[in-house]
GROMACS .gro file of C-alpha atoms in nm:
model
  281
    1ASN     CA    1  11.574  11.800  13.470
    2MET     CA    2  11.718  11.518  13.679
    3ARG     CA    3  12.042  11.496  13.483
    4PHE     CA    4  12.149  11.830  13.631
    5GLU     CA    5  12.137  11.659  13.972
    6GLU     CA    6  12.478  11.531  14.080
    7GLY     CA    7  12.468  11.153  14.103
    8GLU     CA    8  12.172  11.101  13.868
    9THR     CA    9  12.362  10.947  13.578
   10LYS     CA   10  12.590  10.752  13.814
   11ASN     CA   11  12.283  10.590  13.975
   12ASP     CA   12  12.393  10.725  14.312
   13LYS     CA   13  12.233  10.522  14.593
   14THR     CA   14  12.197  10.817  14.829
   15LEU     CA   15  12.018  11.026  14.566
   16ALA     CA   16  11.793  10.732  14.476
   17LYS     CA   17  11.701  10.682  14.843
   18THR     CA   18  11.630  11.054  14.887
   19LEU     CA   19  11.402  11.056  14.583
   20ALA     CA   20  11.222  10.744  14.705
   21SER     CA   21  11.156  10.905  15.045
   22LEU     CA   22  10.935  11.164  14.875
   23ALA     CA   23  10.659  10.917  14.787
   24ASP     CA   24  10.479  10.599  14.890
   25ILE     CA   25  10.426  10.469  14.537
   26PHE     CA   26  10.655  10.480  14.233
   27ILE     CA   27  10.519  10.477  13.877
   28ASN     CA   28  10.764  10.477  13.585
   29ASP     CA   29  10.597  10.610  13.272
   30ALA     CA   30  10.916  10.743  13.111
   31PHE     CA   31  10.982  10.487  12.838
   32GLY     CA   32  11.231  10.716  12.663
   33VAL     CA   33  11.479  10.694  12.953
   34SER     CA   34  11.404  10.343  13.079
   35HIS     CA   35  11.714  10.205  12.907
   36ARG     CA   36  11.927  10.416  13.140
   37ALA     CA   37  12.031  10.282  13.481
   38HIS     CA   38  11.996  10.623  13.646
   39ALA     CA   39  11.900  10.714  14.002
   40SER     CA   40  11.553  10.846  13.913
   41VAL     CA   41  11.481  10.553  13.681
   42GLU     CA   42  11.642  10.234  13.812
   43GLY     CA   43  11.789  10.321  14.151
   44ILE     CA   44  11.472  10.471  14.297
   45ALA     CA   45  11.267  10.161  14.218
   46GLN     CA   46  11.491   9.949  14.444
   47HIS     CA   47  11.344  10.129  14.746
   48PHE     CA   48  10.983  10.026  14.682
   49ASP     CA   49  10.813   9.693  14.748
   50ILE     CA   50  10.676   9.512  14.445
   51GLU     CA   51  10.320   9.618  14.546
   52ASN     CA   52  10.418   9.986  14.549
   53LYS     CA   53  10.585  10.023  14.210
   54ALA     CA   54  10.452   9.978  13.859
   55ALA     CA   55  10.476  10.074  13.494
   56GLY     CA   56  10.264  10.364  13.373
   57PHE     CA   57  10.026  10.328  13.078
   58LEU     CA   58  10.272  10.460  12.819
   59LEU     CA   59  10.560  10.240  12.935
   60ALA     CA   60  10.335   9.933  12.942
   61LYS     CA   61  10.201  10.013  12.595
   62GLU     CA   62  10.551  10.049  12.447
   63ILE     CA   63  10.676   9.722  12.600
   64LYS     CA   64  10.368   9.524  12.490
   65PHE     CA   65  10.371   9.668  12.139
   66PHE     CA   66  10.736   9.587  12.075
   67TYR     CA   67  10.700   9.240  12.225
   68HIS     CA   68  10.406   9.151  12.003
   69ILE     CA   69  10.567   9.301  11.693
   70ILE     CA   70  10.899   9.123  11.736
   71GLU     CA   71  10.788   8.794  11.893
   72GLU     CA   72  10.442   8.746  11.738
   73PRO     CA   73  10.439   8.941  11.408
   74LYS     CA   74  10.188   8.898  11.129
   75ARG     CA   75  10.386   8.779  10.828
   76PRO     CA   76  10.552   8.872  10.602
   77PHE     CA   77  10.752   9.069  10.860
   78VAL     CA   78  10.981   9.334  10.706
   79SER     CA   79  11.239   9.530  10.903
   80ILE     CA   80  11.384   9.852  10.763
   81VAL     CA   81  11.712   9.948  10.927
   82GLY     CA   82  11.888  10.274  10.845
   83GLY     CA   83  12.100  10.540  11.008
   84SER     CA   84  12.466  10.621  10.983
   85LYS     CA   85  12.655  10.336  11.148
   86VAL     CA   86  12.637   9.957  11.161
   87SER     CA   87  12.793   9.965  11.509
   88GLY     CA   88  12.482  10.131  11.650
   89LYS     CA   89  12.250   9.867  11.505
   90LEU     CA   90  12.467   9.553  11.522
   91GLU     CA   91  12.288   9.382  11.812
   92ALA     CA   92  11.949   9.479  11.669
   93LEU     CA   93  12.036   9.316  11.336
   94TYR     CA   94  12.151   8.994  11.501
   95ASN     CA   95  11.828   8.980  11.703
   96LEU     CA   96  11.605   9.062  11.405
   97ILE     CA   97  11.745   8.825  11.142
   98PRO     CA   98  11.599   8.504  11.292
   99LYS     CA   99  11.261   8.675  11.332
  100VAL     CA  100  11.198   8.862  11.004
  101ASP     CA  101  11.123   8.759  10.646
  102LYS     CA  102  11.300   9.054  10.485
  103ILE     CA  103  11.555   9.315  10.593
  104ILE     CA  104  11.607   9.643  10.410
  105ILE     CA  105  11.930   9.832  10.480
  106GLY     CA  106  11.968  10.202  10.401
  107GLY     CA  107  12.144  10.511  10.529
  108GLY     CA  108  12.518  10.548  10.580
  109MET     CA  109  12.540  10.200  10.731
  110ALA     CA  110  12.457  10.045  10.393
  111PHE     CA  111  12.801  10.136  10.260
  112THR     CA  112  12.975   9.909  10.510
  113PHE     CA  113  12.770   9.618  10.373
  114LEU     CA  114  12.835   9.725  10.014
  115LYS     CA  115  13.209   9.750  10.071
  116ALA     CA  116  13.206   9.409  10.239
  117LEU     CA  117  13.061   9.275   9.913
  118GLY     CA  118  13.350   9.427   9.719
  119HIS     CA  119  13.196   9.751   9.591
  120GLU     CA  120  13.402  10.068   9.558
  121ILE     CA  121  13.215  10.327   9.765
  122GLY     CA  122  13.437  10.635   9.728
  123ASN     CA  123  13.443  10.857  10.037
  124SER     CA  124  13.116  10.718  10.171
  125LEU     CA  125  13.090  10.642  10.541
  126VAL     CA  126  13.232  10.299  10.622
  127GLU     CA  127  13.330  10.112  10.937
  128GLU     CA  128  13.631   9.911  10.822
  129ASP     CA  129  13.651   9.708  11.143
  130LEU     CA  130  13.295   9.584  11.091
  131LEU     CA  131  13.335   9.450  10.737
  132PRO     CA  132  13.365   9.091  10.867
  133GLU     CA  133  13.054   9.143  11.083
  134ALA     CA  134  12.864   9.275  10.782
  135LEU     CA  135  12.950   8.963  10.584
  136LYS     CA  136  12.852   8.745  10.880
  137ILE     CA  137  12.512   8.917  10.907
  138MET     CA  138  12.444   8.873  10.535
  139GLU     CA  139  12.553   8.508  10.548
  140GLU     CA  140  12.324   8.441  10.844
  141ALA     CA  141  12.034   8.601  10.658
  142LYS     CA  142  12.108   8.379  10.358
  143GLN     CA  143  12.122   8.065  10.573
  144LEU     CA  144  11.785   8.149  10.730
  145GLY     CA  145  11.621   8.236  10.399
  146VAL     CA  146  11.578   8.603  10.492
  147LYS     CA  147  11.573   8.833  10.189
  148PHE     CA  148  11.841   9.100  10.237
  149TYR     CA  149  11.802   9.427  10.046
  150LEU     CA  150  12.075   9.686   9.990
  151PRO     CA  151  12.067  10.008   9.783
  152VAL     CA  152  12.136   9.966   9.411
  153ASP     CA  153  12.198  10.337   9.353
  154ALA     CA  154  12.277  10.646   9.556
  155ILE     CA  155  12.257  11.023   9.560
  156ILE     CA  156  12.618  11.133   9.585
  157ALA     CA  157  12.812  11.456   9.644
  158GLU     CA  158  13.176  11.560   9.674
  159GLU     CA  159  13.125  11.699  10.021
  160PHE     CA  160  12.892  11.672  10.320
  161ASN     CA  161  12.712  11.999  10.257
  162ALA     CA  162  12.352  12.103  10.200
  163ASP     CA  163  12.462  12.321   9.904
  164ALA     CA  164  12.686  12.060   9.741
  165PHE     CA  165  12.617  11.951   9.383
  166ALA     CA  166  12.440  11.615   9.397
  167LYS     CA  167  12.368  11.348   9.138
  168SER     CA  168  12.228  10.997   9.117
  169VAL     CA  169  12.453  10.704   9.019
  170THR     CA  170  12.442  10.326   9.047
  171ILE     CA  171  12.641  10.179   9.334
  172GLN     CA  172  12.901  10.055   9.084
  173GLU     CA  173  12.965  10.409   8.955
  174ILE     CA  174  13.050  10.600   9.275
  175PRO     CA  175  13.369  10.803   9.199
  176ALA     CA  176  13.667  10.772   9.432
  177ASP     CA  177  13.630  11.118   9.587
  178TRP     CA  178  13.248  11.128   9.616
  179MET     CA  179  13.024  11.008   9.897
  180GLY     CA  180  12.677  10.856   9.911
  181LEU     CA  181  12.434  11.066  10.118
  182ASP     CA  182  12.096  10.915  10.024
  183ILE     CA  183  11.949  10.617   9.843
  184GLY     CA  184  11.871  10.675   9.476
  185PRO     CA  185  11.538  10.646   9.286
  186ALA     CA  186  11.595  10.284   9.181
  187SER     CA  187  11.656  10.186   9.544
  188SER     CA  188  11.337  10.368   9.646
  189LEU     CA  189  11.143  10.164   9.390
  190LEU     CA  190  11.313   9.839   9.496
  191PHE     CA  191  11.239   9.897   9.865
  192ALA     CA  192  10.878   9.993   9.789
  193GLN     CA  193  10.831   9.664   9.603
  194ALA     CA  194  10.998   9.473   9.887
  195ILE     CA  195  10.740   9.593  10.143
  196GLU     CA  196  10.440   9.563   9.911
  197ASP     CA  197  10.324   9.232  10.062
  198ALA     CA  198  10.428   9.310  10.422
  199HIS     CA  199  10.184   9.255  10.708
  200THR     CA  200  10.425   9.396  10.967
  201ILE     CA  201  10.685   9.669  10.912
  202LEU     CA  202  10.938   9.773  11.176
  203TRP     CA  203  11.135  10.083  11.075
  204ASN     CA  204  11.437  10.221  11.260
  205GLY     CA  205  11.668  10.472  11.091
  206PRO     CA  206  11.646  10.708  10.790
  207MET     CA  207  11.772  10.627  10.439
  208GLY     CA  208  11.996  10.931  10.408
  209VAL     CA  209  12.084  11.272  10.548
  210TYR     CA  210  11.717  11.369  10.563
  211GLU     CA  211  11.794  11.698  10.742
  212MET     CA  212  11.935  11.827  10.411
  213GLU     CA  213  11.670  11.870  10.141
  214LYS     CA  214  11.890  11.733   9.860
  215PHE     CA  215  11.942  11.409  10.050
  216ALA     CA  216  11.594  11.364  10.197
  217LYS     CA  217  11.405  11.219   9.900
  218GLY     CA  218  11.487  10.855   9.973
  219SER     CA  219  11.365  10.879  10.332
  220THR     CA  220  11.060  11.083  10.231
  221LYS     CA  221  10.953  10.840   9.959
  222LEU     CA  222  10.994  10.545  10.194
  223SER     CA  223  10.793  10.722  10.463
  224HIS     CA  224  10.504  10.772  10.220
  225VAL     CA  225  10.518  10.408  10.106
  226VAL     CA  226  10.520  10.275  10.463
  227ALA     CA  227  10.235  10.510  10.557
  228LYS     CA  228  10.019  10.387  10.268
  229SER     CA  229  10.088  10.022  10.348
  230TYR     CA  230   9.810   9.803  10.487
  231ALA     CA  231  10.065   9.651  10.725
  232THR     CA  232  10.100   9.718  11.095
  233THR     CA  233  10.369   9.986  11.087
  234VAL     CA  234  10.598  10.057  11.380
  235VAL     CA  235  10.845  10.346  11.380
  236GLY     CA  236  11.127  10.339  11.635
  237GLY     CA  237  11.414  10.578  11.696
  238GLY     CA  238  11.423  10.954  11.739
  239ASP     CA  239  11.540  11.037  11.385
  240THR     CA  240  11.279  10.816  11.220
  241ALA     CA  241  11.001  10.958  11.437
  242ASP     CA  242  11.117  11.310  11.348
  243LEU     CA  243  11.125  11.215  10.981
  244VAL     CA  244  10.766  11.085  10.964
  245ARG     CA  245  10.647  11.403  11.135
  246ARG     CA  246  10.830  11.614  10.875
  247THR     CA  247  10.674  11.413  10.591
  248GLY     CA  248  10.325  11.444  10.738
  249ASP     CA  249  10.287  11.066  10.769
  250GLU     CA  250  10.266  11.055  11.148
  251GLU     CA  251   9.892  10.985  11.165
  252GLU     CA  252   9.916  10.700  10.914
  253MET     CA  253  10.162  10.493  11.118
  254SER     CA  254  10.023  10.228  11.352
  255PHE     CA  255  10.267  10.313  11.628
  256ILE     CA  256  10.548  10.564  11.678
  257SER     CA  257  10.772  10.489  11.973
  258THR     CA  258  10.848  10.773  12.213
  259GLY     CA  259  11.197  10.635  12.282
  260GLY     CA  260  11.511  10.638  12.070
  261GLY     CA  261  11.770  10.434  12.258
  262ALA     CA  262  11.500  10.254  12.457
  263SER     CA  263  11.321  10.126  12.147
  264LEU     CA  264  11.651  10.015  11.994
  265GLU     CA  265  11.736   9.814  12.306
  266LEU     CA  266  11.397   9.643  12.289
  267ILE     CA  267  11.466   9.555  11.926
  268GLU     CA  268  11.801   9.416  12.044
  269GLY     CA  269  11.608   9.185  12.277
  270LYS     CA  270  11.729   9.347  12.599
  271VAL     CA  271  11.537   9.400  12.922
  272LEU     CA  272  11.547   9.771  13.004
  273PRO     CA  273  11.703   9.856  13.345
  274GLY     CA  274  11.409  10.080  13.433
  275VAL     CA  275  11.164   9.798  13.359
  276LYS     CA  276  11.365   9.524  13.529
  277ALA     CA  277  11.374   9.734  13.848
  278LEU     CA  278  10.992   9.731  13.857
  279ILE     CA  279  10.968   9.353  13.868
  280ILE     CA  280  11.239   9.285  14.128
  281GLU     CA  281  11.141   9.256  14.495
   0.00000   0.00000   0.00000
């Protein structure tokens, strides 16, 4: 494991040169780490001529797939964005809004958007400093005619615990000392209807705390709906990939990315350091 090597994560030039001296040709096929400017990923490539370095088949496949999905999608193009925090998906949302026809927001990050709209969300996860950004994102979607979907109900509990008592309520009825940990049944139905006519679906992030059985139904239902869709379906992000394997929908998806952070950076529109190093003399 290269990260145990001193200097790997700091992209140490001496380590990169030493690694490069071991071979005449460098092939990067590690998509999952290509967003990291590390010695064995980015630094090493600087020591090879353009003719002696290249992307492996997996890396090339990932890059091409994400490019075609994001830049040349079959429409309607629906993006499903979940996970716990808006901060982790902010750049991705800004890059996606001008390109998609619909955006579905779920997971803990949905509560920041809901609070920005004036909803009382109890003890649900919220990023107070990003409330203005949430409003800005929703306003941009509105200006561009992008349909923006948020949960209309939630599975709530008094504590973040697999054994906690859970119940379903509308977003307007979340008590002050309760927290939302999954989307509710009405949201599952709404989101299913939203992707019914999709020709391309890009999914990154679960709808709730899917690791806990009580709060996994929203993510599980969505996984089944996406799997049964006739659309080209792309799953990005480690948690989402893990989820579709748990639900048994893995084989029904068109493409499951092997990278978590790497796939997110592609969705953000960034050039990965490990890829850029392959195309520089």
